[in-house]
């Protein structure tokens, strides 16, 4: 039976100055996995995601995307990619959705979505426009194709950012607290899109504080604390009797929320 591991992270370490943010994190995501990464602020969750697609350079460890090892080389005390060409190729395989949308303000929503496929993947523009329109319909903002980001609500901008990431046909989607910058009434529309992606079998790694999503949509929950994986398991295990005391204390803060 073929290996369906889409993402493999082994013993990732990252320090900023004397502060060790990631102290040896390992994780595997198989095809169709939806993994929610939970943890208090400062536990290293966002840094972990940024190290996976090399927005931050890990000091040590390995990242494999669809079985391909990202080649790194030591430069003094730090690491850097051995091949920028490989980094560009790997980044195309990893869709990234940020807290703050990161849309290009001078481009329409349609232009934002087709930018990567046209200029990075060098695909025919007409084909990319057709796919982008289908993606905008999929995330519920087909009518906003010719609008600029400033004219959209936060929830609409985040759905546009998801469409932009999907346009690259990634193997894995990385979400860095995608609802944390949204007004509460807009959170649901983004989570509905993410739930639909999960149901379609998209492999997803989601840093989030949305306990309902972690409990009901994920098939695995990872709890990070102090730069390490404190515990992990199925939602049933993590939110049930098998929870570690520190995770139980963490989710206690969300009692009465979603």
Short mmCIF file of N, CA and C in Angstrom, two decimals, residues 27-117:
data_model
loop_
_atom_site.label_atom_id
_atom_site.label_comp_id
_atom_site.label_asym_id
_atom_site.label_seq_id
_atom_site.Cartn_x
_atom_site.Cartn_y
_atom_site.Cartn_z
N UNK A 27 5.81 15.91 13.80
CA UNK A 27 4.39 15.74 13.47
C UNK A 27 4.30 15.11 12.08
N UNK A 28 3.29 14.27 11.89
CA UNK A 28 3.03 13.71 10.57
C UNK A 28 1.57 13.93 10.21
N UNK A 29 1.33 14.32 8.97
CA UNK A 29 -0.04 14.46 8.46
C UNK A 29 -0.18 13.56 7.24
N UNK A 30 -1.12 12.64 7.33
CA UNK A 30 -1.39 11.76 6.21
C UNK A 30 -2.51 12.35 5.35
N UNK A 31 -2.67 11.80 4.17
CA UNK A 31 -3.65 12.32 3.22
C UNK A 31 -5.04 12.42 3.88
N UNK A 32 -5.62 13.61 3.85
CA UNK A 32 -6.96 13.80 4.41
C UNK A 32 -7.00 14.12 5.89
N UNK A 33 -5.85 14.11 6.56
CA UNK A 33 -5.82 14.47 7.98
C UNK A 33 -6.20 15.94 8.16
N UNK A 34 -6.96 16.21 9.21
CA UNK A 34 -7.22 17.58 9.65
C UNK A 34 -6.72 17.65 11.09
N UNK A 35 -5.58 18.32 11.26
CA UNK A 35 -4.92 18.37 12.56
C UNK A 35 -5.05 19.77 13.14
N UNK A 36 -5.70 19.87 14.28
CA UNK A 36 -5.79 21.16 14.97
C UNK A 36 -4.65 21.26 15.97
N UNK A 37 -3.92 22.36 15.89
CA UNK A 37 -2.81 22.63 16.81
C UNK A 37 -3.26 23.68 17.80
N UNK A 38 -3.35 23.29 19.05
CA UNK A 38 -3.84 24.17 20.11
C UNK A 38 -2.71 24.47 21.09
N UNK A 39 -2.88 25.53 21.85
CA UNK A 39 -1.90 25.86 22.87
C UNK A 39 -1.99 27.31 23.26
N UNK A 40 -1.47 27.66 24.42
CA UNK A 40 -1.51 29.05 24.87
C UNK A 40 -0.63 29.95 24.01
N UNK A 41 -0.85 31.24 24.08
CA UNK A 41 0.00 32.19 23.38
C UNK A 41 1.45 32.00 23.83
N UNK A 42 2.36 32.06 22.87
CA UNK A 42 3.77 31.91 23.20
C UNK A 42 4.26 30.48 23.22
N UNK A 43 3.39 29.53 22.88
CA UNK A 43 3.80 28.11 22.90
C UNK A 43 4.57 27.71 21.64
N UNK A 44 4.60 28.58 20.63
CA UNK A 44 5.38 28.29 19.42
C UNK A 44 4.56 27.83 18.23
N UNK A 45 3.23 27.89 18.32
CA UNK A 45 2.36 27.34 17.27
C UNK A 45 2.57 28.01 15.92
N UNK A 46 2.52 29.34 15.90
CA UNK A 46 2.68 30.06 14.63
C UNK A 46 4.09 29.91 14.09
N UNK A 47 5.08 29.95 14.95
CA UNK A 47 6.47 29.76 14.52
C UNK A 47 6.63 28.38 13.89
N UNK A 48 5.98 27.39 14.46
CA UNK A 48 6.03 26.03 13.93
C UNK A 48 5.51 26.00 12.49
N UNK A 49 4.35 26.61 12.24
CA UNK A 49 3.81 26.65 10.88
C UNK A 49 4.76 27.37 9.93
N UNK A 50 5.32 28.50 10.39
CA UNK A 50 6.19 29.30 9.54
C UNK A 50 7.50 28.57 9.24
N UNK A 51 7.92 27.70 10.14
CA UNK A 51 9.12 26.89 9.87
C UNK A 51 8.84 25.81 8.83
N UNK A 52 7.60 25.34 8.76
CA UNK A 52 7.27 24.29 7.80
C UNK A 52 7.45 24.78 6.37
N UNK A 53 6.98 26.02 6.08
CA UNK A 53 7.15 26.50 4.71
C UNK A 53 8.28 27.52 4.57
N UNK A 54 9.15 27.53 5.59
CA UNK A 54 10.40 28.30 5.56
C UNK A 54 10.20 29.81 5.49
N UNK A 55 9.06 30.29 6.02
CA UNK A 55 8.96 31.72 6.28
C UNK A 55 9.86 32.08 7.46
N UNK A 56 10.08 31.11 8.33
CA UNK A 56 11.15 31.15 9.34
C UNK A 56 12.07 29.97 9.06
N UNK A 57 13.36 30.17 9.20
CA UNK A 57 14.30 29.08 8.96
C UNK A 57 14.52 28.29 10.25
N UNK A 58 14.15 27.03 10.28
CA UNK A 58 14.42 26.23 11.48
C UNK A 58 15.92 26.09 11.71
N UNK A 59 16.32 26.04 12.95
CA UNK A 59 17.74 25.86 13.27
C UNK A 59 18.17 24.41 13.10
N UNK A 60 17.22 23.50 13.25
CA UNK A 60 17.53 22.07 13.16
C UNK A 60 16.25 21.32 12.84
N UNK A 61 16.40 20.10 12.37
CA UNK A 61 15.25 19.26 12.07
C UNK A 61 15.02 19.11 10.57
N UNK A 62 14.00 18.33 10.21
CA UNK A 62 13.70 18.02 8.82
C UNK A 62 12.23 18.25 8.52
N UNK A 63 11.95 18.71 7.32
CA UNK A 63 10.58 18.84 6.82
C UNK A 63 10.50 18.11 5.48
N UNK A 64 9.55 17.19 5.37
CA UNK A 64 9.31 16.50 4.11
C UNK A 64 7.89 16.79 3.66
N UNK A 65 7.72 17.21 2.42
CA UNK A 65 6.40 17.47 1.85
C UNK A 65 6.16 16.47 0.75
N UNK A 66 5.15 15.64 0.94
CA UNK A 66 4.83 14.58 -0.02
C UNK A 66 6.05 13.71 -0.30
N UNK A 67 6.83 13.45 0.76
CA UNK A 67 7.98 12.57 0.66
C UNK A 67 9.27 13.24 0.24
N UNK A 68 9.20 14.53 -0.13
CA UNK A 68 10.40 15.25 -0.58
C UNK A 68 11.01 16.03 0.57
N UNK A 69 12.26 15.74 0.88
CA UNK A 69 12.96 16.42 1.96
C UNK A 69 13.40 17.81 1.51
N UNK A 70 13.07 18.83 2.30
CA UNK A 70 13.59 20.17 2.03
C UNK A 70 15.07 20.17 2.43
N UNK A 71 15.92 20.38 1.46
CA UNK A 71 17.36 20.29 1.70
C UNK A 71 17.84 21.59 2.36
N UNK A 72 18.53 21.44 3.47
CA UNK A 72 19.04 22.59 4.21
C UNK A 72 20.56 22.47 4.33
N UNK A 73 21.22 23.60 4.53
CA UNK A 73 22.65 23.58 4.78
C UNK A 73 22.96 24.54 5.92
N UNK A 74 23.97 24.22 6.68
CA UNK A 74 24.36 25.04 7.82
C UNK A 74 25.16 26.25 7.35
N UNK A 75 24.84 27.39 7.93
CA UNK A 75 25.59 28.61 7.67
C UNK A 75 25.92 29.21 9.03
N UNK A 76 27.07 28.81 9.57
CA UNK A 76 27.41 29.19 10.95
C UNK A 76 26.48 28.44 11.90
N UNK A 77 25.85 29.19 12.80
CA UNK A 77 24.93 28.57 13.76
C UNK A 77 23.54 28.38 13.17
N UNK A 78 23.31 28.91 11.96
CA UNK A 78 21.97 28.90 11.39
C UNK A 78 21.89 27.98 10.17
N UNK A 79 20.66 27.65 9.82
CA UNK A 79 20.42 26.85 8.62
C UNK A 79 19.83 27.74 7.54
N UNK A 80 20.06 27.33 6.31
CA UNK A 80 19.39 28.00 5.19
C UNK A 80 19.13 26.95 4.11
N UNK A 81 18.17 27.22 3.23
CA UNK A 81 17.86 26.23 2.19
C UNK A 81 19.03 26.04 1.25
N UNK A 82 19.22 24.82 0.83
CA UNK A 82 20.28 24.53 -0.13
C UNK A 82 19.91 24.98 -1.53
N UNK A 83 18.59 25.08 -1.80
CA UNK A 83 18.13 25.43 -3.14
C UNK A 83 16.89 26.31 -3.05
N UNK A 84 17.00 27.56 -3.49
CA UNK A 84 15.82 28.44 -3.50
C UNK A 84 14.77 27.92 -4.48
N UNK A 85 15.21 27.29 -5.55
CA UNK A 85 14.28 26.72 -6.52
C UNK A 85 13.40 25.65 -5.85
N UNK A 86 14.04 24.82 -5.00
CA UNK A 86 13.26 23.81 -4.30
C UNK A 86 12.29 24.46 -3.31
N UNK A 87 12.73 25.51 -2.62
CA UNK A 87 11.85 26.20 -1.67
C UNK A 87 10.61 26.74 -2.39
N UNK A 88 10.81 27.35 -3.56
CA UNK A 88 9.67 27.89 -4.32
C UNK A 88 8.71 26.77 -4.71
N UNK A 89 9.27 25.65 -5.11
CA UNK A 89 8.45 24.50 -5.50
C UNK A 89 7.68 23.96 -4.29
N UNK A 90 8.36 23.84 -3.14
CA UNK A 90 7.71 23.32 -1.93
C UNK A 90 6.62 24.27 -1.46
N UNK A 91 6.89 25.57 -1.50
CA UNK A 91 5.88 26.55 -1.05
C UNK A 91 4.61 26.48 -1.89
N UNK A 92 4.77 26.13 -3.16
CA UNK A 92 3.60 25.96 -4.02
C UNK A 92 2.75 24.76 -3.59
N UNK A 93 3.39 23.82 -2.90
CA UNK A 93 2.68 22.62 -2.43
C UNK A 93 2.00 22.84 -1.08
N UNK A 94 2.35 23.95 -0.42
CA UNK A 94 1.84 24.25 0.91
C UNK A 94 1.04 25.54 0.87
N UNK A 95 -0.28 25.43 0.87
CA UNK A 95 -1.11 26.63 0.93
C UNK A 95 -1.04 27.22 2.32
N UNK A 96 -0.91 28.55 2.43
CA UNK A 96 -0.80 29.18 3.74
C UNK A 96 -1.86 30.27 3.86
N UNK A 97 -2.63 30.21 4.94
CA UNK A 97 -3.64 31.23 5.24
C UNK A 97 -3.28 31.86 6.57
N UNK A 98 -3.10 33.18 6.56
CA UNK A 98 -2.60 33.90 7.72
C UNK A 98 -3.75 34.52 8.53
N UNK A 99 -3.40 35.00 9.73
CA UNK A 99 -4.38 35.71 10.55
C UNK A 99 -4.89 36.95 9.84
N UNK A 100 -3.99 37.66 9.17
CA UNK A 100 -4.31 39.00 8.70
C UNK A 100 -4.56 39.08 7.19
N UNK A 101 -5.01 37.98 6.60
CA UNK A 101 -5.47 37.89 5.21
C UNK A 101 -4.32 38.03 4.19
N UNK A 102 -3.48 39.10 4.33
CA UNK A 102 -2.33 39.30 3.45
C UNK A 102 -2.69 39.37 1.96
N UNK A 103 -3.87 39.89 1.66
CA UNK A 103 -4.23 40.11 0.25
C UNK A 103 -3.51 41.35 -0.26
N UNK A 104 -3.26 41.39 -1.57
CA UNK A 104 -2.65 42.57 -2.18
C UNK A 104 -3.73 43.62 -2.38
N UNK A 105 -3.59 44.75 -1.72
CA UNK A 105 -4.65 45.75 -1.68
C UNK A 105 -4.88 46.44 -3.03
N UNK A 106 -3.84 46.46 -3.88
CA UNK A 106 -3.98 47.16 -5.17
C UNK A 106 -4.54 46.26 -6.27
N UNK A 107 -4.85 45.01 -5.92
CA UNK A 107 -5.40 44.06 -6.90
C UNK A 107 -6.84 43.71 -6.52
N UNK A 108 -7.65 43.43 -7.54
CA UNK A 108 -8.99 42.91 -7.26
C UNK A 108 -8.87 41.52 -6.65
N UNK A 109 -9.98 41.02 -6.13
CA UNK A 109 -9.98 39.68 -5.54
C UNK A 109 -9.61 38.64 -6.59
N UNK A 110 -10.17 38.76 -7.79
CA UNK A 110 -9.83 37.81 -8.86
C UNK A 110 -8.33 37.87 -9.18
N UNK A 111 -7.78 39.08 -9.28
CA UNK A 111 -6.34 39.22 -9.56
C UNK A 111 -5.50 38.60 -8.45
N UNK A 112 -5.93 38.75 -7.19
CA UNK A 112 -5.23 38.12 -6.08
C UNK A 112 -5.17 36.61 -6.24
N UNK A 113 -6.30 36.03 -6.66
CA UNK A 113 -6.40 34.56 -6.74
C UNK A 113 -5.57 34.01 -7.90
N UNK A 114 -5.52 34.73 -9.03
CA UNK A 114 -4.81 34.18 -10.19
C UNK A 114 -3.31 34.52 -10.19
N UNK A 115 -2.88 35.40 -9.30
CA UNK A 115 -1.48 35.86 -9.32
C UNK A 115 -0.49 34.69 -9.24
N UNK A 116 -0.68 33.79 -8.27
CA UNK A 116 0.23 32.66 -8.09
C UNK A 116 0.23 31.69 -9.26
N UNK A 117 -0.95 31.20 -9.66
CA UNK A 117 -0.98 30.25 -10.78
C UNK A 117 -0.40 30.82 -12.07
#
